[in-house]
């Protein structure tokens, strides 16, 4: 391998790692909800679409950037509490599969509603970040990706601090640990779930803005849920650290595989490679890299 | 087995229970072929039959054995493309043999993607079935051999001939479809009421407990994957050969998998009748909604709005059913029957 091939490989690797951060960004939203309520929220992708579409449509109607952001966040808060009230509360104590299927239905509703309200055309989204790649030691790095990675890191740090140093964060952890015990000591489950869904809505908003700036705001934005699922499986459904590491591994190996393995099988393997990789990891560790092992009782 | 045989001997034949199947046979083979319009057959009955069969297959895996699969339409695709290739490459292969071989191909792929179920539970398994969905669709698009090097990857149905009778007309295709569905449904019905069927249910209800009482859990799961994929594969053949006639791999996408999952949720998990009620609902519902929308809102209700409102209503129905009637249309049907029965007596 010559020096330039080596540089190229590094460049692919770095690009992959950075795009992996974008996957993690979506995956964190899943982890938040899974940790505290045991629900695999398939609607996370449609929430990303909903948030991005709402924000873009407000900006296009001449509302200032900051105000649009605020309104969109308010809408996501309302959405989170509505979902808790209408969908989750009647389904308390039902099997996780039932709840998953409910979020599948939910994703249909949110997607449909978002597009019915704001139309189906593609919107461009300019966050004012210029996407000119710059060079570090002969390797091209996209500044946009780097900024996205920074935002993701800040968000993870913020969420972790929130989880560990605030009262409500403590309540989150209590609920995640044992719902019945949490109820017994007087924690209000509905309010906590509403808050968690709001937090997930906030993550969806951030992910929606970054992905939207990348791909344009359109229906396919909700399909990033399919990119996030293998990340979750790889990292474990209930670990924020897992979502980050999983995202990095998936992002890097996916790009490397596409470049070095793709030509042998005709390319286009990005659609399923992540799943195959996640499966291989699962066969060795059935609850992901960082997921909690379930204890089985009869 | 011995106990079952004794049971069968002791119970007298229940004529009332045989009445409904008898009526269904008369309708399916007498009234519909004679009187149904070709629109009814082509646009409603053929997709209904293919989707019902796929739902019966998925219900076996998800409803009875408790293994959630999001890759059903991949197995339909395997069935359809396998049938096309067997028919193309083996001269004079009878249609029945083609369909069975297609089913076996789908079962083989099903077992391969079912293997993770030996280690994985719940969501981890559901996500791994998505691998089947994406991999199969990619392979069928990428390798031209599967579609006999058709530039757009499209396959067309061959002439359908059974025992010398051509079945290419709407009625012929309907008869082929309905017979396949009845035979396979009867077999599945036998299966779920057998010891194997009870093993499925034991694995679903509590895997660890099932293992403790001696159910061969691993074999049972793989068997469920194999049989379910076989049935879904044959449903794929019906979808491609009797309903659409020309299909492409993109036609078997994730939305189709969800559609089949929705059928068994709305119809009722672990219920044979539910698969049919759910499929009827899913096929008829968009037609009713578009008529209703056009009637209420006139020109405002264009195809884009229709598409979106269809998604919203479908999603809402899923949630409503999960909350209010977890056993689906099937349970609703039962309650209705009981109410009518109690009023008449």
mmCIF file of C-alpha atoms in Angstrom, chain A residues 142-291:
data_model
loop_
_atom_site.group_PDB
_atom_site.id
_atom_site.type_symbol
_atom_site.label_atom_id
_atom_site.label_comp_id
_atom_site.label_asym_id
_atom_site.label_seq_id
_atom_site.Cartn_x
_atom_site.Cartn_y
_atom_site.Cartn_z
ATOM 1 C CA UNK A 142 -15.741 18.398 5.986
ATOM 2 C CA UNK A 143 -16.213 21.299 8.396
ATOM 3 C CA UNK A 144 -19.931 20.659 8.498
ATOM 4 C CA UNK A 145 -19.382 17.094 9.671
ATOM 5 C CA UNK A 146 -16.948 18.318 12.268
ATOM 6 C CA UNK A 147 -19.468 20.831 13.579
ATOM 7 C CA UNK A 148 -22.165 18.149 13.662
ATOM 8 C CA UNK A 149 -19.821 15.956 15.666
ATOM 9 C CA UNK A 150 -19.185 18.844 18.053
ATOM 10 C CA UNK A 151 -22.914 19.433 18.512
ATOM 11 C CA UNK A 152 -23.489 15.731 19.111
ATOM 12 C CA UNK A 153 -20.710 15.652 21.689
ATOM 13 C CA UNK A 154 -22.134 18.715 23.438
ATOM 14 C CA UNK A 155 -25.580 17.138 23.470
ATOM 15 C CA UNK A 156 -24.301 13.888 24.943
ATOM 16 C CA UNK A 157 -22.384 15.806 27.606
ATOM 17 C CA UNK A 158 -25.476 17.873 28.355
ATOM 18 C CA UNK A 159 -27.759 14.857 28.550
ATOM 19 C CA UNK A 160 -25.318 12.964 30.768
ATOM 20 C CA UNK A 161 -25.022 15.948 33.112
ATOM 21 C CA UNK A 162 -28.807 16.230 33.138
ATOM 22 C CA UNK A 163 -29.157 12.537 33.959
ATOM 23 C CA UNK A 164 -26.635 12.620 36.777
ATOM 24 C CA UNK A 165 -26.937 15.984 38.468
ATOM 25 C CA UNK A 166 -30.574 17.042 38.350
ATOM 26 C CA UNK A 167 -33.525 15.766 40.369
ATOM 27 C CA UNK A 168 -35.535 14.934 37.276
ATOM 28 C CA UNK A 169 -32.525 13.122 35.866
ATOM 29 C CA UNK A 170 -32.423 11.077 39.038
ATOM 30 C CA UNK A 171 -36.125 10.330 38.571
ATOM 31 C CA UNK A 172 -35.383 9.193 34.988
ATOM 32 C CA UNK A 173 -32.777 6.796 36.274
ATOM 33 C CA UNK A 174 -35.115 5.505 38.954
ATOM 34 C CA UNK A 175 -37.820 4.802 36.384
ATOM 35 C CA UNK A 176 -35.319 3.154 34.076
ATOM 36 C CA UNK A 177 -34.193 0.938 36.937
ATOM 37 C CA UNK A 178 -37.565 -0.214 38.213
ATOM 38 C CA UNK A 179 -40.911 1.290 37.245
ATOM 39 C CA UNK A 180 -42.850 -0.220 40.135
ATOM 40 C CA UNK A 181 -40.332 0.863 42.749
ATOM 41 C CA UNK A 182 -40.318 4.349 41.221
ATOM 42 C CA UNK A 183 -44.109 4.510 41.476
ATOM 43 C CA UNK A 184 -43.949 3.239 45.045
ATOM 44 C CA UNK A 185 -41.733 6.108 46.180
ATOM 45 C CA UNK A 186 -44.141 8.557 44.599
ATOM 46 C CA UNK A 187 -42.586 9.480 41.260
ATOM 47 C CA UNK A 188 -45.154 10.619 38.733
ATOM 48 C CA UNK A 189 -44.676 8.279 35.806
ATOM 49 C CA UNK A 190 -46.880 10.158 33.292
ATOM 50 C CA UNK A 191 -45.000 13.403 33.831
ATOM 51 C CA UNK A 192 -41.624 11.684 33.601
ATOM 52 C CA UNK A 193 -42.562 9.919 30.389
ATOM 53 C CA UNK A 194 -43.869 13.156 28.941
ATOM 54 C CA UNK A 195 -40.562 14.805 29.778
ATOM 55 C CA UNK A 196 -38.574 11.942 28.287
ATOM 56 C CA UNK A 197 -40.538 12.145 25.054
ATOM 57 C CA UNK A 198 -39.915 15.880 25.050
ATOM 58 C CA UNK A 199 -36.185 15.261 25.435
ATOM 59 C CA UNK A 200 -36.397 12.781 22.567
ATOM 60 C CA UNK A 201 -38.266 15.425 20.604
ATOM 61 C CA UNK A 202 -35.439 17.874 21.276
ATOM 62 C CA UNK A 203 -32.865 15.339 20.070
ATOM 63 C CA UNK A 204 -35.069 14.787 17.006
ATOM 64 C CA UNK A 205 -35.085 18.529 16.372
ATOM 65 C CA UNK A 206 -31.283 18.765 16.501
ATOM 66 C CA UNK A 207 -30.897 15.654 14.333
ATOM 67 C CA UNK A 208 -33.539 16.971 11.951
ATOM 68 C CA UNK A 209 -31.748 20.298 11.496
ATOM 69 C CA UNK A 210 -28.350 18.720 10.856
ATOM 70 C CA UNK A 211 -29.636 15.926 8.615
ATOM 71 C CA UNK A 212 -32.006 18.347 6.914
ATOM 72 C CA UNK A 213 -29.139 20.709 6.109
ATOM 73 C CA UNK A 214 -27.296 17.730 4.659
ATOM 74 C CA UNK A 215 -30.017 16.004 2.641
ATOM 75 C CA UNK A 216 -32.744 18.614 2.291
ATOM 76 C CA UNK A 217 -35.909 18.379 4.338
ATOM 77 C CA UNK A 218 -38.152 15.759 2.748
ATOM 78 C CA UNK A 219 -39.893 12.469 3.382
ATOM 79 C CA UNK A 220 -36.715 10.397 3.163
ATOM 80 C CA UNK A 221 -35.561 12.100 6.363
ATOM 81 C CA UNK A 222 -37.810 9.738 8.313
ATOM 82 C CA UNK A 223 -35.939 6.791 6.801
ATOM 83 C CA UNK A 224 -32.862 7.588 8.876
ATOM 84 C CA UNK A 225 -34.625 5.513 11.502
ATOM 85 C CA UNK A 226 -33.452 2.542 9.435
ATOM 86 C CA UNK A 227 -29.882 3.806 9.698
ATOM 87 C CA UNK A 228 -30.170 4.207 13.440
ATOM 88 C CA UNK A 229 -31.555 0.745 14.167
ATOM 89 C CA UNK A 230 -28.358 -1.223 13.467
ATOM 90 C CA UNK A 231 -26.461 1.361 15.529
ATOM 91 C CA UNK A 232 -28.813 0.683 18.426
ATOM 92 C CA UNK A 233 -28.540 -3.058 18.054
ATOM 93 C CA UNK A 234 -24.784 -2.881 17.960
ATOM 94 C CA UNK A 235 -24.457 -0.586 20.968
ATOM 95 C CA UNK A 236 -27.314 -1.973 23.017
ATOM 96 C CA UNK A 237 -30.736 -0.354 23.240
ATOM 97 C CA UNK A 238 -30.274 1.147 26.668
ATOM 98 C CA UNK A 239 -26.846 2.748 26.547
ATOM 99 C CA UNK A 240 -26.067 6.290 25.385
ATOM 100 C CA UNK A 241 -22.410 5.358 25.241
ATOM 101 C CA UNK A 242 -23.432 2.366 23.127
ATOM 102 C CA UNK A 243 -25.263 4.643 20.704
ATOM 103 C CA UNK A 244 -22.116 6.752 20.258
ATOM 104 C CA UNK A 245 -19.681 3.877 19.891
ATOM 105 C CA UNK A 246 -22.154 1.943 17.740
ATOM 106 C CA UNK A 247 -22.604 4.952 15.480
ATOM 107 C CA UNK A 248 -18.845 5.385 15.074
ATOM 108 C CA UNK A 249 -18.295 1.689 14.324
ATOM 109 C CA UNK A 250 -21.179 1.517 11.859
ATOM 110 C CA UNK A 251 -20.265 4.776 10.143
ATOM 111 C CA UNK A 252 -16.599 3.861 9.730
ATOM 112 C CA UNK A 253 -17.050 0.236 8.688
ATOM 113 C CA UNK A 254 -19.885 1.095 6.329
ATOM 114 C CA UNK A 255 -17.762 3.587 4.400
ATOM 115 C CA UNK A 256 -14.710 1.325 4.407
ATOM 116 C CA UNK A 257 -16.817 -1.617 3.223
ATOM 117 C CA UNK A 258 -18.389 0.450 0.464
ATOM 118 C CA UNK A 259 -14.965 1.524 -0.799
ATOM 119 C CA UNK A 260 -12.987 -1.697 -0.370
ATOM 120 C CA UNK A 261 -15.631 -4.453 -0.433
ATOM 121 C CA UNK A 262 -18.322 -2.855 -2.574
ATOM 122 C CA UNK A 263 -16.586 -3.221 -5.969
ATOM 123 C CA UNK A 264 -16.429 -7.013 -5.557
ATOM 124 C CA UNK A 265 -20.176 -7.440 -5.152
ATOM 125 C CA UNK A 266 -21.409 -4.684 -7.433
ATOM 126 C CA UNK A 267 -21.682 -1.834 -4.925
ATOM 127 C CA UNK A 268 -24.722 -0.405 -3.172
ATOM 128 C CA UNK A 269 -24.116 -2.459 -0.050
ATOM 129 C CA UNK A 270 -24.679 0.505 2.298
ATOM 130 C CA UNK A 271 -28.316 -0.495 2.626
ATOM 131 C CA UNK A 272 -27.669 -3.759 4.425
ATOM 132 C CA UNK A 273 -24.005 -3.850 5.487
ATOM 133 C CA UNK A 274 -24.734 -2.151 8.801
ATOM 134 C CA UNK A 275 -27.363 -4.783 9.566
ATOM 135 C CA UNK A 276 -25.039 -7.651 8.692
ATOM 136 C CA UNK A 277 -22.333 -6.155 10.912
ATOM 137 C CA UNK A 278 -24.789 -5.660 13.773
ATOM 138 C CA UNK A 279 -25.926 -9.283 13.397
ATOM 139 C CA UNK A 280 -22.380 -10.595 13.631
ATOM 140 C CA UNK A 281 -21.809 -8.609 16.815
ATOM 141 C CA UNK A 282 -25.129 -9.812 18.207
ATOM 142 C CA UNK A 283 -24.208 -13.437 17.685
ATOM 143 C CA UNK A 284 -21.299 -12.895 20.061
ATOM 144 C CA UNK A 285 -23.045 -10.489 22.438
ATOM 145 C CA UNK A 286 -26.840 -10.916 22.261
ATOM 146 C CA UNK A 287 -27.620 -7.617 23.967
ATOM 147 C CA UNK A 288 -25.204 -5.449 22.044
ATOM 148 C CA UNK A 289 -21.844 -4.110 23.141
ATOM 149 C CA UNK A 290 -23.064 -2.050 26.105
ATOM 150 C CA UNK A 291 -26.631 -3.271 26.576
#
